[in-house]
GROMACS .gro file of N, CA and C in nm:
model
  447
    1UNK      N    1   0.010   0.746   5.664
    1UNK     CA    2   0.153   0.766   5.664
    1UNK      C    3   0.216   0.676   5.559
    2UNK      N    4   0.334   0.716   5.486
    2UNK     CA    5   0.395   0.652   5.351
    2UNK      C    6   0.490   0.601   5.417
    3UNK      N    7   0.542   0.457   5.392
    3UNK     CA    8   0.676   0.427   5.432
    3UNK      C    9   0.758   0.438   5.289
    4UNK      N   10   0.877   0.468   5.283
    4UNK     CA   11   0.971   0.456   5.195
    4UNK      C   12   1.053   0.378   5.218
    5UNK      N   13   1.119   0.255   5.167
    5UNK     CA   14   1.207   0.110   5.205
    5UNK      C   15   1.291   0.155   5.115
    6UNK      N   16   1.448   0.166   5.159
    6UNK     CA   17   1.513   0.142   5.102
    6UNK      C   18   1.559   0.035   5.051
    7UNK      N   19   1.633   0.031   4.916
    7UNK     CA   20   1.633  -0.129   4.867
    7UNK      C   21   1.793  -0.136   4.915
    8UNK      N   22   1.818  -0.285   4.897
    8UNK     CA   23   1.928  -0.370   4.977
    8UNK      C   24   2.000  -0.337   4.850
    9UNK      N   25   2.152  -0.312   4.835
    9UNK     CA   26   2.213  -0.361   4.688
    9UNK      C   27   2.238  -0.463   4.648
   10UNK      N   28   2.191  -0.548   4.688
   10UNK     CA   29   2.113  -0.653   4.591
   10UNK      C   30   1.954  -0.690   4.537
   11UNK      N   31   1.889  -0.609   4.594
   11UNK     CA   32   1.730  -0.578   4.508
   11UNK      C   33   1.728  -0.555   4.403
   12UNK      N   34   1.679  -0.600   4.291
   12UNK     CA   35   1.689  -0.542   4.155
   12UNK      C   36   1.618  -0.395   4.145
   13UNK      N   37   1.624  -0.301   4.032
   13UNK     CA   38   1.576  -0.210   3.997
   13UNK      C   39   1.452  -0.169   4.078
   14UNK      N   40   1.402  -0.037   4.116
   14UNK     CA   41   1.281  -0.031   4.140
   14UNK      C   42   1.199  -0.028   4.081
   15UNK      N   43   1.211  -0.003   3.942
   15UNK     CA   44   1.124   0.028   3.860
   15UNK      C   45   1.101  -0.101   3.768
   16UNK      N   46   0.986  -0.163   3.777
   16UNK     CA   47   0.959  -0.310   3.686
   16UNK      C   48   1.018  -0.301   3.526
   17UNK      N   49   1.088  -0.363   3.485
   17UNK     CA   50   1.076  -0.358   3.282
   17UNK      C   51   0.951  -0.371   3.276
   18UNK      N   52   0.847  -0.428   3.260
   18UNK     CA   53   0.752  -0.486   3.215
   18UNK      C   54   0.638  -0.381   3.224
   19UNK      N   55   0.621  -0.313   3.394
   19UNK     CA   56   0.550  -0.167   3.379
   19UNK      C   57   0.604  -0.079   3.298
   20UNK      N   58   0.690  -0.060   3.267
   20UNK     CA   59   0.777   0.037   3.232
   20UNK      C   60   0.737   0.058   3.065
   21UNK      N   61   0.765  -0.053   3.037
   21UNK     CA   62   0.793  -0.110   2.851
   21UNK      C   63   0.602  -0.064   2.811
   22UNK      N   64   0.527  -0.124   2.916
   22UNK     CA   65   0.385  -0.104   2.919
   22UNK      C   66   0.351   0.035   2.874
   23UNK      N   67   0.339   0.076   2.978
   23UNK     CA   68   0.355   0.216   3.010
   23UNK      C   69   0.389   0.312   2.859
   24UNK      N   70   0.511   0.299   2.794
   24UNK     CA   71   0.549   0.361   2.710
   24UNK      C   72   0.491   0.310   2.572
   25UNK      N   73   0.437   0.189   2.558
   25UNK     CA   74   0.405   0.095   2.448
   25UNK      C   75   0.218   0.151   2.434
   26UNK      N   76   0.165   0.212   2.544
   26UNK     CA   77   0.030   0.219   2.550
   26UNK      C   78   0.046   0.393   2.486
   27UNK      N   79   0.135   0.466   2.549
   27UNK     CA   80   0.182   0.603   2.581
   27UNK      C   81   0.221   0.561   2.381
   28UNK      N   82   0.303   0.579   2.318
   28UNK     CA   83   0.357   0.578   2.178
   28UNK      C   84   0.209   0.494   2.066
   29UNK      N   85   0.121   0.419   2.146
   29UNK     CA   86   0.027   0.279   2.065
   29UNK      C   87  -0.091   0.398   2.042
   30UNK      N   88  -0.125   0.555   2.175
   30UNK     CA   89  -0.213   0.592   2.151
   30UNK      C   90  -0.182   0.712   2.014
   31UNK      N   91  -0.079   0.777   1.996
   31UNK     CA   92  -0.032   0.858   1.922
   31UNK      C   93  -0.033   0.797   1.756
   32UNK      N   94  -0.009   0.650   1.769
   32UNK     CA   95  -0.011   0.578   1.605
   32UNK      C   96  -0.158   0.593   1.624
   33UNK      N   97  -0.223   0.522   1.701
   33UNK     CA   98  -0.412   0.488   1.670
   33UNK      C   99  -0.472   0.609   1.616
   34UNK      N  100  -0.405   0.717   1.679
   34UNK     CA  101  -0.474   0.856   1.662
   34UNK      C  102  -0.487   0.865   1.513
   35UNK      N  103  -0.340   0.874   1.489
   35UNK     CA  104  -0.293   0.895   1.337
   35UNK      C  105  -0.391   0.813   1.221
   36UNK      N  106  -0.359   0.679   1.313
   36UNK     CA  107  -0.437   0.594   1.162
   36UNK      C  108  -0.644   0.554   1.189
   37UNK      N  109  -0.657   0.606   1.290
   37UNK     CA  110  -0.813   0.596   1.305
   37UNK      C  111  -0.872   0.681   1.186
   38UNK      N  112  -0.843   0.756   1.124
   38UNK     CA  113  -0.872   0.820   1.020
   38UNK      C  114  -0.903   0.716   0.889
   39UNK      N  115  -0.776   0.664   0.906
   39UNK     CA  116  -0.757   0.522   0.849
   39UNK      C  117  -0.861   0.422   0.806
   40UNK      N  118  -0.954   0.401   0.916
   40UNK     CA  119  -1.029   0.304   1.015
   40UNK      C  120  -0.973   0.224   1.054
   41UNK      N  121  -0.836   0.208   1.094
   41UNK     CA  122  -0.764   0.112   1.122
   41UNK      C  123  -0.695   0.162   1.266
   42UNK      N  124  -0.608   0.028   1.308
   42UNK     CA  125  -0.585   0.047   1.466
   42UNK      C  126  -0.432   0.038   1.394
   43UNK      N  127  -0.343   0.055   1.521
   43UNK     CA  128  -0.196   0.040   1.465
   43UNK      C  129  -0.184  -0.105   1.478
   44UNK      N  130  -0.235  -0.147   1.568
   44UNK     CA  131  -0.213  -0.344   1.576
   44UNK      C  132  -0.281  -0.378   1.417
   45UNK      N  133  -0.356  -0.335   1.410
   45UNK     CA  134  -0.434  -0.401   1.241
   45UNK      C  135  -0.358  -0.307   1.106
   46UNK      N  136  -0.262  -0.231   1.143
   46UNK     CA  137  -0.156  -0.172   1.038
   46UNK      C  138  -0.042  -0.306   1.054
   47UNK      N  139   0.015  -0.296   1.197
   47UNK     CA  140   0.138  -0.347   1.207
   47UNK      C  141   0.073  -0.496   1.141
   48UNK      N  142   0.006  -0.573   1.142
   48UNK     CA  143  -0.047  -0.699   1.062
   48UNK      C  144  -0.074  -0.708   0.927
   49UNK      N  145  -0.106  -0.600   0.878
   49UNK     CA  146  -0.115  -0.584   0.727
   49UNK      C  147  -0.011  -0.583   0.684
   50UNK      N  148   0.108  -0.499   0.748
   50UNK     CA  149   0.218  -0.518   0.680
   50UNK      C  150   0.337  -0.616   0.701
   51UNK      N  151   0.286  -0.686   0.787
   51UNK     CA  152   0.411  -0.775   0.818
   51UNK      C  153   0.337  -0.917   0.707
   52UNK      N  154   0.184  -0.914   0.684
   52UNK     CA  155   0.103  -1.026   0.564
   52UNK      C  156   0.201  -0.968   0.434
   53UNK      N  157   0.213  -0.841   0.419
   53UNK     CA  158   0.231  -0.776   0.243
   53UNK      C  159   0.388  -0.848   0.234
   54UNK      N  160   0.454  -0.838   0.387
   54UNK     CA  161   0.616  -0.833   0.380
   54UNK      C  162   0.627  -0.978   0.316
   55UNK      N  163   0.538  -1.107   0.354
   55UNK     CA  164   0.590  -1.277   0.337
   55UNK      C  165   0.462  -1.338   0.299
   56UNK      N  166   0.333  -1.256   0.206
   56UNK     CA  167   0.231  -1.356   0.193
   56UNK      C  168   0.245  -1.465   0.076
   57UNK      N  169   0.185  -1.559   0.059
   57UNK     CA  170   0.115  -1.581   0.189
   57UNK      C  171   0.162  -1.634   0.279
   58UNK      N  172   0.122  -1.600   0.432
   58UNK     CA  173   0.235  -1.626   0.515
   58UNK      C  174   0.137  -1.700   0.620
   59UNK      N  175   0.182  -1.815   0.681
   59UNK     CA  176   0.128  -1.902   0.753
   59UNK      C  177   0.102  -1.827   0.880
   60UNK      N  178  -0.047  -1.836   0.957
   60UNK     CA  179  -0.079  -1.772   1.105
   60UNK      C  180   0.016  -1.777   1.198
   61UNK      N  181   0.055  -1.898   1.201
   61UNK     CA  182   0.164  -1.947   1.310
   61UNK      C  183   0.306  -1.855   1.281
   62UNK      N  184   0.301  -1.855   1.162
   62UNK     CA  185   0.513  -1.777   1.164
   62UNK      C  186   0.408  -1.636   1.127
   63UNK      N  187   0.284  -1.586   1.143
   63UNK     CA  188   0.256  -1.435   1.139
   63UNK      C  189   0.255  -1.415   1.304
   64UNK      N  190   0.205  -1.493   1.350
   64UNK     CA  191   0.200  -1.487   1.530
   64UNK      C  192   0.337  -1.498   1.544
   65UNK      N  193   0.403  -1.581   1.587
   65UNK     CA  194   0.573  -1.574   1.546
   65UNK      C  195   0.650  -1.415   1.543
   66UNK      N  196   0.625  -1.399   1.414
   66UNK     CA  197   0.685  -1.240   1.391
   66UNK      C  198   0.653  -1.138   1.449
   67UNK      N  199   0.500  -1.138   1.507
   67UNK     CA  200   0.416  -1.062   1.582
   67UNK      C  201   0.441  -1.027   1.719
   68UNK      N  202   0.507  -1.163   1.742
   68UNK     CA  203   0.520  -1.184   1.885
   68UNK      C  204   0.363  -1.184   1.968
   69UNK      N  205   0.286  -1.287   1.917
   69UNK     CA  206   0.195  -1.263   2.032
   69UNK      C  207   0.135  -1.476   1.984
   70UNK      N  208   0.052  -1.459   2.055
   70UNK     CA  209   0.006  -1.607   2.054
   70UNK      C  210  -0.089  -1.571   1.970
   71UNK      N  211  -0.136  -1.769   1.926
   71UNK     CA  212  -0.232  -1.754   1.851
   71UNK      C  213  -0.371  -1.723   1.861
   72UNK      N  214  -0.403  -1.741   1.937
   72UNK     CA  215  -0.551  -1.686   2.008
   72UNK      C  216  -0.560  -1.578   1.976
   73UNK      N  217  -0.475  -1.506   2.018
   73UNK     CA  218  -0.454  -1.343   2.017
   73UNK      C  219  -0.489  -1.284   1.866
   74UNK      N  220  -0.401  -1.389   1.754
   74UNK     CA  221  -0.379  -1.315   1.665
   74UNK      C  222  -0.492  -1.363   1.581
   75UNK      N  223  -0.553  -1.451   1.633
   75UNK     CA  224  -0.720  -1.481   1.588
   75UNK      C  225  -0.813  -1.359   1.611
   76UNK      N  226  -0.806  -1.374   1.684
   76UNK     CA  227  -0.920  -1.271   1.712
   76UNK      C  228  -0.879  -1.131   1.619
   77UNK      N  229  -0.760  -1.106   1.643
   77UNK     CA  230  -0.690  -0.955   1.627
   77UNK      C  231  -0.732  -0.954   1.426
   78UNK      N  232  -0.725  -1.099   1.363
   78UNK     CA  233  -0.794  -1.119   1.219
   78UNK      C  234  -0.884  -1.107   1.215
   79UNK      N  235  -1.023  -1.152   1.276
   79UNK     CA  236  -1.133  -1.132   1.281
   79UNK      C  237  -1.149  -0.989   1.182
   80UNK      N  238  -1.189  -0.918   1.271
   80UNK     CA  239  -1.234  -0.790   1.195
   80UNK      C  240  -1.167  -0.727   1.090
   81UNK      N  241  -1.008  -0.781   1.025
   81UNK     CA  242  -0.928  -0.709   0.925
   81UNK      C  243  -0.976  -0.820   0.832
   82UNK      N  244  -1.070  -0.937   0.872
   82UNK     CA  245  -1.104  -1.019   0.762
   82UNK      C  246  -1.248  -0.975   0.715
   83UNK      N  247  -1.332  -0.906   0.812
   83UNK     CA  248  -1.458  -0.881   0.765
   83UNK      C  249  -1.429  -0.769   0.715
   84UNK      N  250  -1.344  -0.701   0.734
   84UNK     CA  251  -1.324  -0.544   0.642
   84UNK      C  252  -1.317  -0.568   0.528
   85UNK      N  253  -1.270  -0.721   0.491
   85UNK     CA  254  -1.216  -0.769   0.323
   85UNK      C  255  -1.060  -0.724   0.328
   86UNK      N  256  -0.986  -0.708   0.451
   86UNK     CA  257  -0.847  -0.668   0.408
   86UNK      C  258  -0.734  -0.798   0.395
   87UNK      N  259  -0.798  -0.894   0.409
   87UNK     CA  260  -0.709  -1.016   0.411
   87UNK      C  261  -0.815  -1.110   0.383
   88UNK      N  262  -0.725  -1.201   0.358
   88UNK     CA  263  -0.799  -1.343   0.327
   88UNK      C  264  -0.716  -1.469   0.360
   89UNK      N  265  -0.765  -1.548   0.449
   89UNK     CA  266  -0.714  -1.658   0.503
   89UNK      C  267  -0.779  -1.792   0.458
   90UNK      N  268  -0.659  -1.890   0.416
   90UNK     CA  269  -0.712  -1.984   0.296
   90UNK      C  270  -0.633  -2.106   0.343
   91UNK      N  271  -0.683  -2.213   0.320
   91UNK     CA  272  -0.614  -2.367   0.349
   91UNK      C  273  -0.514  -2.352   0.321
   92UNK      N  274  -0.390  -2.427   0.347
   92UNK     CA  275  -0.201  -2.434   0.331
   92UNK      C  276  -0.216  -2.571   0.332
   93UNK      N  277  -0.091  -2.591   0.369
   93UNK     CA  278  -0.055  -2.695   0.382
   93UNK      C  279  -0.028  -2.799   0.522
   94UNK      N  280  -0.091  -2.901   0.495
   94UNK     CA  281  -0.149  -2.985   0.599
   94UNK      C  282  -0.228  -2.920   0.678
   95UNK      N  283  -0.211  -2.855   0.826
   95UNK     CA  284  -0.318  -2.786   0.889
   95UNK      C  285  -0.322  -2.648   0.897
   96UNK      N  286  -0.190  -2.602   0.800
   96UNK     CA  287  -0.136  -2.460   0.787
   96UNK      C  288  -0.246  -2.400   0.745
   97UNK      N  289  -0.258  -2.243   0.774
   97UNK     CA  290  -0.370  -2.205   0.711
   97UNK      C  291  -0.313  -2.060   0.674
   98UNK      N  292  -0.338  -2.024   0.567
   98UNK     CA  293  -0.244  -1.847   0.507
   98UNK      C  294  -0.292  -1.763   0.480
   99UNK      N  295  -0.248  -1.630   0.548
   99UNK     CA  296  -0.287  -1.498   0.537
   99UNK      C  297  -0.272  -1.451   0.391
  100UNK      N  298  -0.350  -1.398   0.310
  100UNK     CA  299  -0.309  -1.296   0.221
  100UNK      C  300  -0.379  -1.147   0.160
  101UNK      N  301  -0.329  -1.039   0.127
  101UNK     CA  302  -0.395  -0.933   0.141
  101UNK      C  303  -0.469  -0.923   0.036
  102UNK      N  304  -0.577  -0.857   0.035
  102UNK     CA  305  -0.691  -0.810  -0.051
  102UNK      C  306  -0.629  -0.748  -0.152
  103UNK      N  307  -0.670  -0.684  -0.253
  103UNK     CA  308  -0.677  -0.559  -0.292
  103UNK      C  309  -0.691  -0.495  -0.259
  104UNK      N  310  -0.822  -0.487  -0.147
  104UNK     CA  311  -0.858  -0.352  -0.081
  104UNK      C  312  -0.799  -0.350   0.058
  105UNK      N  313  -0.702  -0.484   0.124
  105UNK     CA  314  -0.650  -0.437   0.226
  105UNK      C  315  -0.505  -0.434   0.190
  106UNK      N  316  -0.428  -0.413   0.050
  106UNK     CA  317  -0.333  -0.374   0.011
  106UNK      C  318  -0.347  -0.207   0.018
  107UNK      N  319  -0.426  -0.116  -0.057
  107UNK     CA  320  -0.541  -0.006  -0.065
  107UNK      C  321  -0.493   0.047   0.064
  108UNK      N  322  -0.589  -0.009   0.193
  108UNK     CA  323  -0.585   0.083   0.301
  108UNK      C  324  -0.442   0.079   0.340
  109UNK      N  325  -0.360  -0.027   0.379
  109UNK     CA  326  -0.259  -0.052   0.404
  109UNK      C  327  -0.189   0.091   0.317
  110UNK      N  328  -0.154   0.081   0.205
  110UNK     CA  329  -0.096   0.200   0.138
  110UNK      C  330  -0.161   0.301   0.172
  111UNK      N  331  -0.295   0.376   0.185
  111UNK     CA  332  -0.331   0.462   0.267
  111UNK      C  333  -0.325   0.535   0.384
  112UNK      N  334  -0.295   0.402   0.479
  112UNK     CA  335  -0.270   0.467   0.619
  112UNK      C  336  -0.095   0.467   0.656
  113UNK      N  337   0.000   0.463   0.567
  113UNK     CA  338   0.140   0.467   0.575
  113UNK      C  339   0.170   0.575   0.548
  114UNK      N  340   0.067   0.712   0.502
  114UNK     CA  341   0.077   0.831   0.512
  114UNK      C  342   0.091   0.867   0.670
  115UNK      N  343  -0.017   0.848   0.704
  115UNK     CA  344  -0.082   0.888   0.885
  115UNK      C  345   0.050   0.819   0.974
  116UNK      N  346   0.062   0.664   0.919
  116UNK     CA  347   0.186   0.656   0.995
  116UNK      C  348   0.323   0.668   1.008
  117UNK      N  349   0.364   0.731   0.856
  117UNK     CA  350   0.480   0.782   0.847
  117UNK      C  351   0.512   0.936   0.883
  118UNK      N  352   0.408   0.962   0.954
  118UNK     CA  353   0.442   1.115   1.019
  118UNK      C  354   0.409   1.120   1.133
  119UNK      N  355   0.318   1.005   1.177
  119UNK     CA  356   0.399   1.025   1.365
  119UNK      C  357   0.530   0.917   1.360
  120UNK      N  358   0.579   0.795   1.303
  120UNK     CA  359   0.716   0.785   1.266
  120UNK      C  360   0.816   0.888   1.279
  121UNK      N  361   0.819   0.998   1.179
  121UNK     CA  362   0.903   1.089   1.137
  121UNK      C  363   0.872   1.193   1.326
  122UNK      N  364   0.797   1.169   1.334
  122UNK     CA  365   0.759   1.274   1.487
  122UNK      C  366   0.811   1.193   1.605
  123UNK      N  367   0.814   1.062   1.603
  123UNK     CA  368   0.857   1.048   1.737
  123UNK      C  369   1.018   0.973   1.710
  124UNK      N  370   1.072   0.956   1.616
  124UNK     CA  371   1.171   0.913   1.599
  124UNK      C  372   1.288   1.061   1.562
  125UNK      N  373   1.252   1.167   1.533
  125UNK     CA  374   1.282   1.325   1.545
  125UNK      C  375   1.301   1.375   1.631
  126UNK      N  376   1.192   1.326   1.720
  126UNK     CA  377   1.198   1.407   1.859
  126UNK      C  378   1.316   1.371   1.946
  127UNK      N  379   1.310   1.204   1.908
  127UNK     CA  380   1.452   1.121   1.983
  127UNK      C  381   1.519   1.172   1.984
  128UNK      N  382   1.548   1.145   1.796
  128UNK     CA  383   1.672   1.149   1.770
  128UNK      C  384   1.720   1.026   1.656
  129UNK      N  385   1.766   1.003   1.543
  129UNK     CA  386   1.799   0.914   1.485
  129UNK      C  387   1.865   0.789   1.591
  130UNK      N  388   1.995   0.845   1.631
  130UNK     CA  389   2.112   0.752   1.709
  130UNK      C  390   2.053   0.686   1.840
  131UNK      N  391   1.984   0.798   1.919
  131UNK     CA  392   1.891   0.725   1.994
  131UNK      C  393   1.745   0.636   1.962
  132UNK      N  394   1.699   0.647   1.908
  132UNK     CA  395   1.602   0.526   1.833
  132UNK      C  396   1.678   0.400   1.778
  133UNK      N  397   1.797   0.430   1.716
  133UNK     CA  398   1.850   0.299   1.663
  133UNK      C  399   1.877   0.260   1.809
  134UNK      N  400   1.958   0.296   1.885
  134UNK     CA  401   1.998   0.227   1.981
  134UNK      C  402   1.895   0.180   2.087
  135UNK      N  403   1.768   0.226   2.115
  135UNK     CA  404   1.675   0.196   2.173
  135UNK      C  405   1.622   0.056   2.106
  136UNK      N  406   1.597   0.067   1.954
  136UNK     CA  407   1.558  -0.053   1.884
  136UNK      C  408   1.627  -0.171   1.903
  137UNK      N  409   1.750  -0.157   1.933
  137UNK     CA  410   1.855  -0.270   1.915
  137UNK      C  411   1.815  -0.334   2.083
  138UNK      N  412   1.797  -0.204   2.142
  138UNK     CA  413   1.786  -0.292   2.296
  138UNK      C  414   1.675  -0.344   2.281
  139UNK      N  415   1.556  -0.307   2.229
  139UNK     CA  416   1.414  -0.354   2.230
  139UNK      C  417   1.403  -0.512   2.167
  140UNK      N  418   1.504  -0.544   2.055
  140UNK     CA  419   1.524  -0.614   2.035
  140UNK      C  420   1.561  -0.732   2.099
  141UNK      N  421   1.720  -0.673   2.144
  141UNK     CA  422   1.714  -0.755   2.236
  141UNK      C  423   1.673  -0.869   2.349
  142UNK      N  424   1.581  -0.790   2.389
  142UNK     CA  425   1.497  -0.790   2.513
  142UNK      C  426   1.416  -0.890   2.480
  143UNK      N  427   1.297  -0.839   2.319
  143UNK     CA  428   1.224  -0.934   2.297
  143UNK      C  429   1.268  -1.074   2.299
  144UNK      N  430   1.427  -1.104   2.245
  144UNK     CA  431   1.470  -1.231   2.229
  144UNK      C  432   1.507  -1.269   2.381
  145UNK      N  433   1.542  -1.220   2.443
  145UNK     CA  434   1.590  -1.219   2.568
  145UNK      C  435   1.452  -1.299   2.648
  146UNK      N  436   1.332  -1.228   2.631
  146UNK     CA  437   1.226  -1.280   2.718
  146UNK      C  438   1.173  -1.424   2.631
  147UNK      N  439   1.211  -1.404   2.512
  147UNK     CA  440   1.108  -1.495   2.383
  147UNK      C  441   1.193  -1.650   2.486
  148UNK      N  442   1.362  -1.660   2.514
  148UNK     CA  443   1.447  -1.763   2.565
  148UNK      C  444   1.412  -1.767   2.694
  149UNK      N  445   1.324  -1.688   2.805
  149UNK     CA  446   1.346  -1.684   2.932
  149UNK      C  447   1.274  -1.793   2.952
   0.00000   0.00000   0.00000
């Protein structure tokens, strides 16, 4: 037997942000991978190539930073875009250490911005221009919102 609880009006939402944001982030993450596996690339190892091309050479720490993820994370997540030869990470300054792109992971990078500029153009179409901007701005938001919580 299912119970159904109604919530008090003061319960927050039923529905978690965090499942939710999940949910849609795995749901939109499999549609880019699709696109750029052709590539040989993942969309996490696109979205990193280009945020290196946007500020290299750009220190791990302000690439994790921009990334939004920790550094551990974004270790590992280099690993294999460094054995591909698509980056190269080199001493900085004091314990800084800096990303910068290959030739040949400049190459794929420009390669797979085909694959991903047409599920882009597909799921930001389907929206809607006005709704994507305004979704972005909240997404934004949010990130800063949780980055202060």
């Amino acid at each position: 037997m299912y119970m159904h609880h109604a919530m008090s009006p003061a319960a927050p939402s039923a529905s978690c942000a965090c499942t939710t944001l999940r949910k849609a982030s795995r749901a939109v993450g499999r549609v880019y991978d699709e696109a750029l596996a052709g590539f040989g690339m993942t969309t996490a190892q696109f979205a990193i190539l280009r945020h290196v091309a946007r500020a290299e050479p750009v220190p791990l720490s302000r690439l994790a930073e921009r990334l939004v993820m920790d550094r551990t994370s974004l270790y590992r997540a280099l690993a294999p875009i460094e054995r591909q030869g698509w980056l190269t990470i080199q001493p900085g300054p004091g314990k800084a250490r800096l990303a910068s792109l290959t030739g040949s992971g400049r190459d794929a990078m420009t390669s797979a911005e085909a694959g991903w500029a047409e599920v882009q153009r597909r799921i930001v179409g389907a929206m809607g221009e006005r709704q994507w901007s305004d979704l972005e701005v909240a997404l934004r938001a949010l990130t800063d919102l949780a980055r202060h919580a």
